Short mmCIF file of C-alpha atoms and ligand atoms in Angstrom, two decimals:
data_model
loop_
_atom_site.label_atom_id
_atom_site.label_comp_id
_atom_site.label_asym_id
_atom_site.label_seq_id
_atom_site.Cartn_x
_atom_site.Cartn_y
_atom_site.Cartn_z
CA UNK A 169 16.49 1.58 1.42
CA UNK A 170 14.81 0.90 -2.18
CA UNK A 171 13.95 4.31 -4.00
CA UNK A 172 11.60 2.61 -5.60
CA UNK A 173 8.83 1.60 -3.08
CA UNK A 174 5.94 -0.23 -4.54
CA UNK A 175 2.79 -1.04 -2.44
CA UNK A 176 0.41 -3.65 -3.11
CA UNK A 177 -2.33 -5.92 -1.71
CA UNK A 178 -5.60 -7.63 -2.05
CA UNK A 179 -8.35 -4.93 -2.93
CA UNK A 180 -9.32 -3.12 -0.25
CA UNK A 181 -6.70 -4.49 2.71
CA UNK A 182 -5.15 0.16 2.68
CA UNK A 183 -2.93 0.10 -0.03
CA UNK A 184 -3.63 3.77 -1.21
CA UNK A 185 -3.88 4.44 2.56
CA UNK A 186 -0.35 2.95 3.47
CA UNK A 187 1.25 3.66 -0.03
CA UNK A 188 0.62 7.56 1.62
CA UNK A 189 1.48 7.05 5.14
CA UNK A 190 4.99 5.00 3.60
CA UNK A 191 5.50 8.69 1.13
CA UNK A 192 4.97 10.67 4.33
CA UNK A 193 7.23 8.28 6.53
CA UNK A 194 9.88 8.07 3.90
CA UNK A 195 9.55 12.45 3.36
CA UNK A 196 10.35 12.76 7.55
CA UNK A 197 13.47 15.04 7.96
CA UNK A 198 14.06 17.33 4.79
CA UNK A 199 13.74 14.44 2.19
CA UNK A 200 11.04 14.68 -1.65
CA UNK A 201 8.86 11.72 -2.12
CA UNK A 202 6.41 10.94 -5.15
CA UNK A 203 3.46 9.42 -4.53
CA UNK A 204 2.31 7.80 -7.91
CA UNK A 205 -0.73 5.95 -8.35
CA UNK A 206 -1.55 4.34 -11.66
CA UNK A 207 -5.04 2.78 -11.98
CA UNK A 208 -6.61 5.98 -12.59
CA UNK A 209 -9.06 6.29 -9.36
CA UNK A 210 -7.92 9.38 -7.60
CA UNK A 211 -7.83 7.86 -4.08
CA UNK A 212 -4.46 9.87 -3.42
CA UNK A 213 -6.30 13.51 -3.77
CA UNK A 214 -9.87 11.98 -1.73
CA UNK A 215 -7.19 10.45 1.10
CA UNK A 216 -5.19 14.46 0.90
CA UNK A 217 -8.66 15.90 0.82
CA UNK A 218 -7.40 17.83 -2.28
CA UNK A 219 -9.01 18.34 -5.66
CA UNK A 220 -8.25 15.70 -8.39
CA UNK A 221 -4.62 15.50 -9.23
CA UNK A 222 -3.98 16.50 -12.81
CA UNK A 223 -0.88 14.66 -15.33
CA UNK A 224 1.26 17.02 -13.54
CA UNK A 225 3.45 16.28 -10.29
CA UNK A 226 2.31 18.28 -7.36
CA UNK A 227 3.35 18.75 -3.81
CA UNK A 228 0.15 17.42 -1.40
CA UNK A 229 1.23 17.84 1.63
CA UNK A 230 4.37 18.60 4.09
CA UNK A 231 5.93 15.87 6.03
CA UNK A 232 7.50 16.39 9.79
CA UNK A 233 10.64 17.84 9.66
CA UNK A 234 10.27 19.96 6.28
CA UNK A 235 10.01 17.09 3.92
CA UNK A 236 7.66 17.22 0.92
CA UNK A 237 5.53 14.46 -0.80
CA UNK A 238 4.29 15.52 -4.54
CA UNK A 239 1.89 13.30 -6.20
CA UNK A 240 1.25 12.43 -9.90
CA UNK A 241 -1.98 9.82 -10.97
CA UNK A 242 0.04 9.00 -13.80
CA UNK A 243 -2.28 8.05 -16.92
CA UNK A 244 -1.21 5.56 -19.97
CA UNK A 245 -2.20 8.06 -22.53
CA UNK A 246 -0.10 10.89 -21.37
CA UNK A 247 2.61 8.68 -20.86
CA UNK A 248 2.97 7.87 -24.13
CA UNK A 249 2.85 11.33 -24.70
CA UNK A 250 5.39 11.74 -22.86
CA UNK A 251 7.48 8.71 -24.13
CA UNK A 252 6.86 10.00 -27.75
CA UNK A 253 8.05 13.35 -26.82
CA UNK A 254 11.34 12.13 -24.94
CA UNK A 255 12.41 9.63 -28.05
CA UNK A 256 11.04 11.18 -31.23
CA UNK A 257 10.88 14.53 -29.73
CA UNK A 258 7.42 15.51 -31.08
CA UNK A 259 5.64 17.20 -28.47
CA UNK A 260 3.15 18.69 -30.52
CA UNK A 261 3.09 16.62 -33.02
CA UNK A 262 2.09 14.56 -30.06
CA UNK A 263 -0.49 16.40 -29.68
CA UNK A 264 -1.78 17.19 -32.96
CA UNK A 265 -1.91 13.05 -32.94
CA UNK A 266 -3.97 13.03 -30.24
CA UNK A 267 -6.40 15.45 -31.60
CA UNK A 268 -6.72 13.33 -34.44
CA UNK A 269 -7.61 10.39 -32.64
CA UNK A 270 -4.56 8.96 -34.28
CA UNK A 271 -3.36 7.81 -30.58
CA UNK A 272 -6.19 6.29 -29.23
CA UNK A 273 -4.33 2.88 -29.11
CA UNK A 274 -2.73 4.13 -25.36
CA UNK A 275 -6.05 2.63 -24.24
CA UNK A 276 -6.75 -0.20 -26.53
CA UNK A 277 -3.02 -1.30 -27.05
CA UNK A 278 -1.23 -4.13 -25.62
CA UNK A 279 -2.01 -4.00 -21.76
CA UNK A 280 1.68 -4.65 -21.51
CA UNK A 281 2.70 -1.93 -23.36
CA UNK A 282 0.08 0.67 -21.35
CA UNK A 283 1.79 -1.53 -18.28
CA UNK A 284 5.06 -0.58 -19.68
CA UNK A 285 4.32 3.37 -20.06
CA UNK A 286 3.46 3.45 -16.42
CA UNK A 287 6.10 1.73 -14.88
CA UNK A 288 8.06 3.74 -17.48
CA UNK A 289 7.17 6.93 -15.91
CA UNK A 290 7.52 5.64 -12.32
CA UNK A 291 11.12 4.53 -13.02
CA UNK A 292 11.68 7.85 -15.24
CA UNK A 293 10.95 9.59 -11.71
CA UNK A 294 13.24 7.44 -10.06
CA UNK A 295 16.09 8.39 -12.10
CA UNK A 296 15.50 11.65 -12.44
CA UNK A 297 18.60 14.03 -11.66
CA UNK A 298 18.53 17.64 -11.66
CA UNK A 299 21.11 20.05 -12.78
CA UNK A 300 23.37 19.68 -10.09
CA UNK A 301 23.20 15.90 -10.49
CA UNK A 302 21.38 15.19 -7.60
CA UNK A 303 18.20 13.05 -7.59
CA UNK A 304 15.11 15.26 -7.82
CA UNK A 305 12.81 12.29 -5.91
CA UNK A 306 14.71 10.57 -2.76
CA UNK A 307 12.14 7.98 -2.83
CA UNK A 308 9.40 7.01 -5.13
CA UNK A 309 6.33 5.18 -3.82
CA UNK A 310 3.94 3.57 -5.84
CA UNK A 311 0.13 2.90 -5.34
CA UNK A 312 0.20 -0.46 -7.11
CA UNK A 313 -2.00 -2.79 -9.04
CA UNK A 314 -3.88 -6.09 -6.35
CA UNK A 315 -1.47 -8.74 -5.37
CA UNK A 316 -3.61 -10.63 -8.10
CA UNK A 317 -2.59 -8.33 -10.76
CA UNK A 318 0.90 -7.30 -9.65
CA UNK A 319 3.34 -9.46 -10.88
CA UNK A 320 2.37 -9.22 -14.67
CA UNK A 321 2.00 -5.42 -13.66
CA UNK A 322 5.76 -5.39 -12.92
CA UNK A 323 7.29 -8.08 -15.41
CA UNK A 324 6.70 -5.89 -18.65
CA UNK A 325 9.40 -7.60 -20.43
CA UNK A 326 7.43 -10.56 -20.45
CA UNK A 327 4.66 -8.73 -21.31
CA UNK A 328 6.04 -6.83 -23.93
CA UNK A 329 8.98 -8.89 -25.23
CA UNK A 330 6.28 -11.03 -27.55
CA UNK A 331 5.02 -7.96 -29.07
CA UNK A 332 7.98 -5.86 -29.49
CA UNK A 333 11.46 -7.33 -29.80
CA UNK A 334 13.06 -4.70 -31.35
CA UNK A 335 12.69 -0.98 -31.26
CA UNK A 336 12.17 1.65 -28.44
CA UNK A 337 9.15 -0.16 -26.79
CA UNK A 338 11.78 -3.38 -26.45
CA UNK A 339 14.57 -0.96 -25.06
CA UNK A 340 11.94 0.67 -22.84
CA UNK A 341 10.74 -2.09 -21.14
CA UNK A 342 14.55 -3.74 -20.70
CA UNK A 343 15.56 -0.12 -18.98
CA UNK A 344 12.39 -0.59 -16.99
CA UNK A 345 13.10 -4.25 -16.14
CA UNK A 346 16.50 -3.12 -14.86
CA UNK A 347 15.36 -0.71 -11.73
CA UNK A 348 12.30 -3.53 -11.00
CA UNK A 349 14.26 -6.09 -10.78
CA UNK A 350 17.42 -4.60 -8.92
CA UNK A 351 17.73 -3.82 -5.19
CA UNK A 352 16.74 -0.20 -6.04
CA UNK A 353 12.63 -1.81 -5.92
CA UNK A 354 11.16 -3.52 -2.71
CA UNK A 355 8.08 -4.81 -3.60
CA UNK A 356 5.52 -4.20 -0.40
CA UNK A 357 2.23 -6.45 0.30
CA UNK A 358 -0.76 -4.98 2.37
CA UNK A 359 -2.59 -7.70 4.49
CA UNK A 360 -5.45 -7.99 6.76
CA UNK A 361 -5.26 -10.53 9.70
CA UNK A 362 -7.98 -12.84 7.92
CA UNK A 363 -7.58 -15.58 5.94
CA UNK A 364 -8.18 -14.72 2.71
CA UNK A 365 -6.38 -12.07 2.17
CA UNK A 366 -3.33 -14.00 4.01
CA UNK A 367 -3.45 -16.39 1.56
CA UNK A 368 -3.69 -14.13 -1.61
CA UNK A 369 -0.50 -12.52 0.05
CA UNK A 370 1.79 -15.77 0.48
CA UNK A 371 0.31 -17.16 -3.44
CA UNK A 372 1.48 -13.13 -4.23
CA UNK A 373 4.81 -13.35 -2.84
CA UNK A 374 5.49 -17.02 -4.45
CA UNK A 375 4.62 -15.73 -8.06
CA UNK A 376 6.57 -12.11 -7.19
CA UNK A 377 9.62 -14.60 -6.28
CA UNK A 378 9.29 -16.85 -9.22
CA UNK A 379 9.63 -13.19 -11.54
CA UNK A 380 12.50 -12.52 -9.31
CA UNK A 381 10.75 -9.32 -8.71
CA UNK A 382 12.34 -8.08 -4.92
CA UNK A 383 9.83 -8.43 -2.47
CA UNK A 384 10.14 -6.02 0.28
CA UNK A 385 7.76 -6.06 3.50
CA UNK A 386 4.64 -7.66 4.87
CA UNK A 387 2.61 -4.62 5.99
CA UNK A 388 -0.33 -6.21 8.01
CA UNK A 389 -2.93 -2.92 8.09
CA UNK A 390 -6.76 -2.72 10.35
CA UNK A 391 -5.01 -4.38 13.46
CA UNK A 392 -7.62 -4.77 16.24
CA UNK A 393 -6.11 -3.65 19.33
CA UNK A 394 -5.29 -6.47 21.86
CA UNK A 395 -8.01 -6.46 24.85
CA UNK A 396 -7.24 -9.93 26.76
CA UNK A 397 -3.84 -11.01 27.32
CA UNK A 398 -3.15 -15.02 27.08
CA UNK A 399 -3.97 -15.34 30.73
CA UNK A 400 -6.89 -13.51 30.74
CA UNK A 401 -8.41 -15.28 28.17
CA UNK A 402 -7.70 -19.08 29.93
CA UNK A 403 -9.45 -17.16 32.86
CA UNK A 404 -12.36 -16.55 30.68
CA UNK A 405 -13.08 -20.25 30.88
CA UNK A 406 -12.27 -20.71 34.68
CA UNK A 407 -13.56 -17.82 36.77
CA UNK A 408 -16.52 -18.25 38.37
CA UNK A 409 -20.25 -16.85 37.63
CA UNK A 410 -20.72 -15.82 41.16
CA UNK A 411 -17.07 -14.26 41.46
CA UNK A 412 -17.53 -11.99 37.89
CA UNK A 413 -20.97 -10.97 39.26
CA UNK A 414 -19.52 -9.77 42.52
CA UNK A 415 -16.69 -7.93 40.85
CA UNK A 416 -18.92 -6.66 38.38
CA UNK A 417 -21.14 -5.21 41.31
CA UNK A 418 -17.77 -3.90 42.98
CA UNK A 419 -17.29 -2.18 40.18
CA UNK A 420 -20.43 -0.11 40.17
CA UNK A 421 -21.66 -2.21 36.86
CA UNK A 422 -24.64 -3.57 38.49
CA UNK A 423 -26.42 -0.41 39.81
CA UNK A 424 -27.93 0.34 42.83
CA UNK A 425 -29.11 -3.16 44.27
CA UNK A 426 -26.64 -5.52 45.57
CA UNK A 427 -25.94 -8.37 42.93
CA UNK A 428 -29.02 -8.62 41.02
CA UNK A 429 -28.39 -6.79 38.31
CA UNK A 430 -24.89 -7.04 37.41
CA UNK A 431 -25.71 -10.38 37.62
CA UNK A 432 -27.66 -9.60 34.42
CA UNK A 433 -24.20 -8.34 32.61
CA UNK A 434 -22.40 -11.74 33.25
CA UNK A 435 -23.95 -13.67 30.06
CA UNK A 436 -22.79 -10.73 27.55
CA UNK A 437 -19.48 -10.09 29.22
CA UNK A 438 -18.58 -14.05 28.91
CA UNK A 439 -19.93 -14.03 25.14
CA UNK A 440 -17.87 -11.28 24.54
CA UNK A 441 -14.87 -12.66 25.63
CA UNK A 442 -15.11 -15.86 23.94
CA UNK A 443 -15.60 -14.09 20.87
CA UNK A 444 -12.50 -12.01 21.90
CA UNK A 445 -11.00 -15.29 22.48
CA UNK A 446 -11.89 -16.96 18.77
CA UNK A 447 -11.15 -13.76 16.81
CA UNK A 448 -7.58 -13.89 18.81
CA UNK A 449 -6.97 -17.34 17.78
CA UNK A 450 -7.80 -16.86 14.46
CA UNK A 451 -5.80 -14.12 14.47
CA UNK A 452 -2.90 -15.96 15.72
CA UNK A 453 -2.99 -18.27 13.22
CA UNK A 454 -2.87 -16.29 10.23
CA UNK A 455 0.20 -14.48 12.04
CA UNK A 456 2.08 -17.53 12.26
CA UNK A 457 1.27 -18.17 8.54
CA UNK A 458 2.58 -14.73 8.06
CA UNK A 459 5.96 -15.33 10.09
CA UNK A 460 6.53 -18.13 8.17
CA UNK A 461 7.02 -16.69 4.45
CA UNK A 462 10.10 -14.84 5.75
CA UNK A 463 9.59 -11.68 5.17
CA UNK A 464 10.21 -8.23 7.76
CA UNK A 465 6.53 -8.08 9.07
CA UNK A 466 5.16 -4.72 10.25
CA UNK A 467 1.41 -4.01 11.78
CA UNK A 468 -0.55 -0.76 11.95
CA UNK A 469 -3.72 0.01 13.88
CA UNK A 470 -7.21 0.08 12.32
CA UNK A 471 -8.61 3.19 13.35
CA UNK A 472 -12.24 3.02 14.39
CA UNK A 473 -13.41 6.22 13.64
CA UNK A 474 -12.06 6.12 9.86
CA UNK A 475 -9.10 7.51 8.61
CA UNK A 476 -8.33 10.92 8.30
CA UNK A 477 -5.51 13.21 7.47
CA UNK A 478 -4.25 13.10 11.12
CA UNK A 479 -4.68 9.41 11.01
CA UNK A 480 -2.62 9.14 7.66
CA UNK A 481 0.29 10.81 9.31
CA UNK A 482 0.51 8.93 12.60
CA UNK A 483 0.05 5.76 10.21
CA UNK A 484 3.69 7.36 8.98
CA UNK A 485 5.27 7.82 12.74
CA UNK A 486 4.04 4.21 12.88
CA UNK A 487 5.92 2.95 9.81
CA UNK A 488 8.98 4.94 10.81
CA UNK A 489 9.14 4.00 14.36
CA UNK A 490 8.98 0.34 13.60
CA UNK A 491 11.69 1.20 11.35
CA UNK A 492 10.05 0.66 7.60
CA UNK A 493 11.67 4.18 6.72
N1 ATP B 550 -5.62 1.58 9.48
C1 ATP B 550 -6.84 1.91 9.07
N2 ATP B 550 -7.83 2.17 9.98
C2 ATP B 550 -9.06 2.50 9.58
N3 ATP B 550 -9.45 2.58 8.29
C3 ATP B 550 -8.53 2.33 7.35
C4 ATP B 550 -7.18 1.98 7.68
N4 ATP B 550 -6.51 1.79 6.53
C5 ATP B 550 -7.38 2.00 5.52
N5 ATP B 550 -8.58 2.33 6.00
C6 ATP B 550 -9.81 2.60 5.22
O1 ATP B 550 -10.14 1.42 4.51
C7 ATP B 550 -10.65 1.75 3.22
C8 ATP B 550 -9.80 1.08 2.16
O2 ATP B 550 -8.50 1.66 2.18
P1 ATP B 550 -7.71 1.99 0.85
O3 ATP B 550 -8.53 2.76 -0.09
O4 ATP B 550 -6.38 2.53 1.25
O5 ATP B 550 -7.53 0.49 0.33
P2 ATP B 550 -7.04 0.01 -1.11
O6 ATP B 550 -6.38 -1.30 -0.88
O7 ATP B 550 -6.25 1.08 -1.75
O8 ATP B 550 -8.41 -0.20 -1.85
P3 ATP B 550 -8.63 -0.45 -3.43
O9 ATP B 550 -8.31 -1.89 -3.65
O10 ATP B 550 -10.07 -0.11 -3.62
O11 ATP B 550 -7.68 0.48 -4.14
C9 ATP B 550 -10.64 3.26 3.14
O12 ATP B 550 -11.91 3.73 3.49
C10 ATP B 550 -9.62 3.67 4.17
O13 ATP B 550 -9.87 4.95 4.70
MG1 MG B 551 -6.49 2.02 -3.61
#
């Protein structure tokens, strides 16, 4: 299993949502995750109903079995903070630049060199050993950039290597390059069963591949739970008016009077079902579209009620029972 576990996904389609269920999954049975998100929206501390997270890792929540997940919303400015501090060792000279202003470039620089500082500090996590030699984080998971966004996201060297071929920034983003583009990173795409985003995941996947960035798993999130099997629905089209009525009346649908009114209830039932019956093909379809780009494919439920923080963790049980962790 990849330590470094990135999840992304057209906007909207759960990333943040199964980027936490994955840390919580991945933290079952004694092991340290780190959540990390990186665009700077706090969706990890409003999904942990906790207060914003600060530049600072924190543990957010206890997983089954005694495992921890910590969180960090890791921020380009205090990464390069950081960076400055680990290679030229000037923490507060650090500082006293950023009082001065002299450092406001973190935002304004190169986007792939702010890129670079946060996948900098996600794969500084990853490596991260402490004194005993052990790794401090068994798994890493990352709230990622949209599918639309992700690949230039991940391929700093690219990015970078115009800008900077020399020098730290250079030999940052090659150490960085190294653990994104090894087996130690899967790559994970969150999908809805509708067109759209289907598509935006298989163009996703092709320009991941092309980067030779290692995809990792199709999560398909929101699924609809199945009402009418196959046979039920070709039934739909057969069974006769008369026949539903009566059962409907059997049934104690129709009220009181014999067949009159559930009589009424026949017209909406059918509609229903043929809607049932479109949504399923449609449905089908973009599975089989799915299937076909090769990937292990994994679904979780859509919740109707919203999600929650009892939601969020049997999102994890999910994930780990269909083996993702
Ligand atoms: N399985 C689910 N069932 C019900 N609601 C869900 C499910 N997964 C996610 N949601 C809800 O859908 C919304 C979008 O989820 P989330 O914020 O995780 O998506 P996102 O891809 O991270 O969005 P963004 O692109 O804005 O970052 C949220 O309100 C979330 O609670
Ligand atoms: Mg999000």
């Amino acid at each position: 299993m990849s330590r470094l576990q990135v999840v992304s996904g057209k906007g909207g389609t759960g990333k943040t949502t199964v980027a936490a269920a994955l840390a919580l999954a991945l933290a079952t049975e004694g092991k340290r995750t780190l959540l990390v998100e990186v665009e700077g929206r706090q969706g990890i501390a409003q999904l942990f109903e906790t207060d914003a997270l600060p530049y600072e890792e924190r543990k957010i929540a206890v997983a089954p079995g005694g495992g921890e997940v910590y969180a960090l919303a890791i921020d380009a400015e205090r990464a390069l903070l950081d960076y400055l501090q680990m290679f030229y060792k000037m923490g507060s000279a650090g500082r006293a630049l950023k009082k001065l202003g002299a450092i406001d470039f973190a935002t304004t620089i190169a986007p792939g060199v702010r890129d670079v500082l946060l996948t900098g500090k996600a794969c500084e996590a990853v490596r991260r050993k402490d004194r005993g030699g052990r790794f401090v984080y068994d798994y890493v998971v990352m709230d990622a950039p949209p599918t639309g966004r992700i690949t230039r996201f991940l391929n700093v060297n690219d990015e970078v290597a115009g800008l900077a071929k020399i020098g730290p920034i250079h030999n940052q983003a090659q150490a960085v390059m190294r653990v994104l583009k090894s087996p130690e990173t899967a790559v994970h795409l969150v999908t809805l069963l509708e067109e759209m985003p289907v598509q935006e995941t298989a163009d996703g996947i092709a320009e991941l591949r092309a980067a030779r960035l290692p995809v990792g798993r199709i999560i398909v999130n929101m699924v609809r739970p199945r009402v009418l099997e196959e046979a039920d629905l070709e039934l739909v089209e057969t069974v006769p008016r008369s026949s539903l009525a009566r059962s409907l009346s059997s049934a104690g649908l129709g009220g009181a009077r014999r067949g009159g009114h559930a009589e009424r209830l026949v017209d909406p039932l059918l509609a229903q079902a043929e809607e049932y019956a479109e949504r399923f093909a449609l449905e089908t379809e973009q599975r089989a579209v799915l299937a076909d780009l090769g990937l292990p494919l994994h679904e979780l439920p859509l919740f109707a009620e919203g999600m929650d923080l009892a939601g969020l963790y049997q999102l994890a049980r999910n994930l780990r029972g269909q083996g993702v962790s």
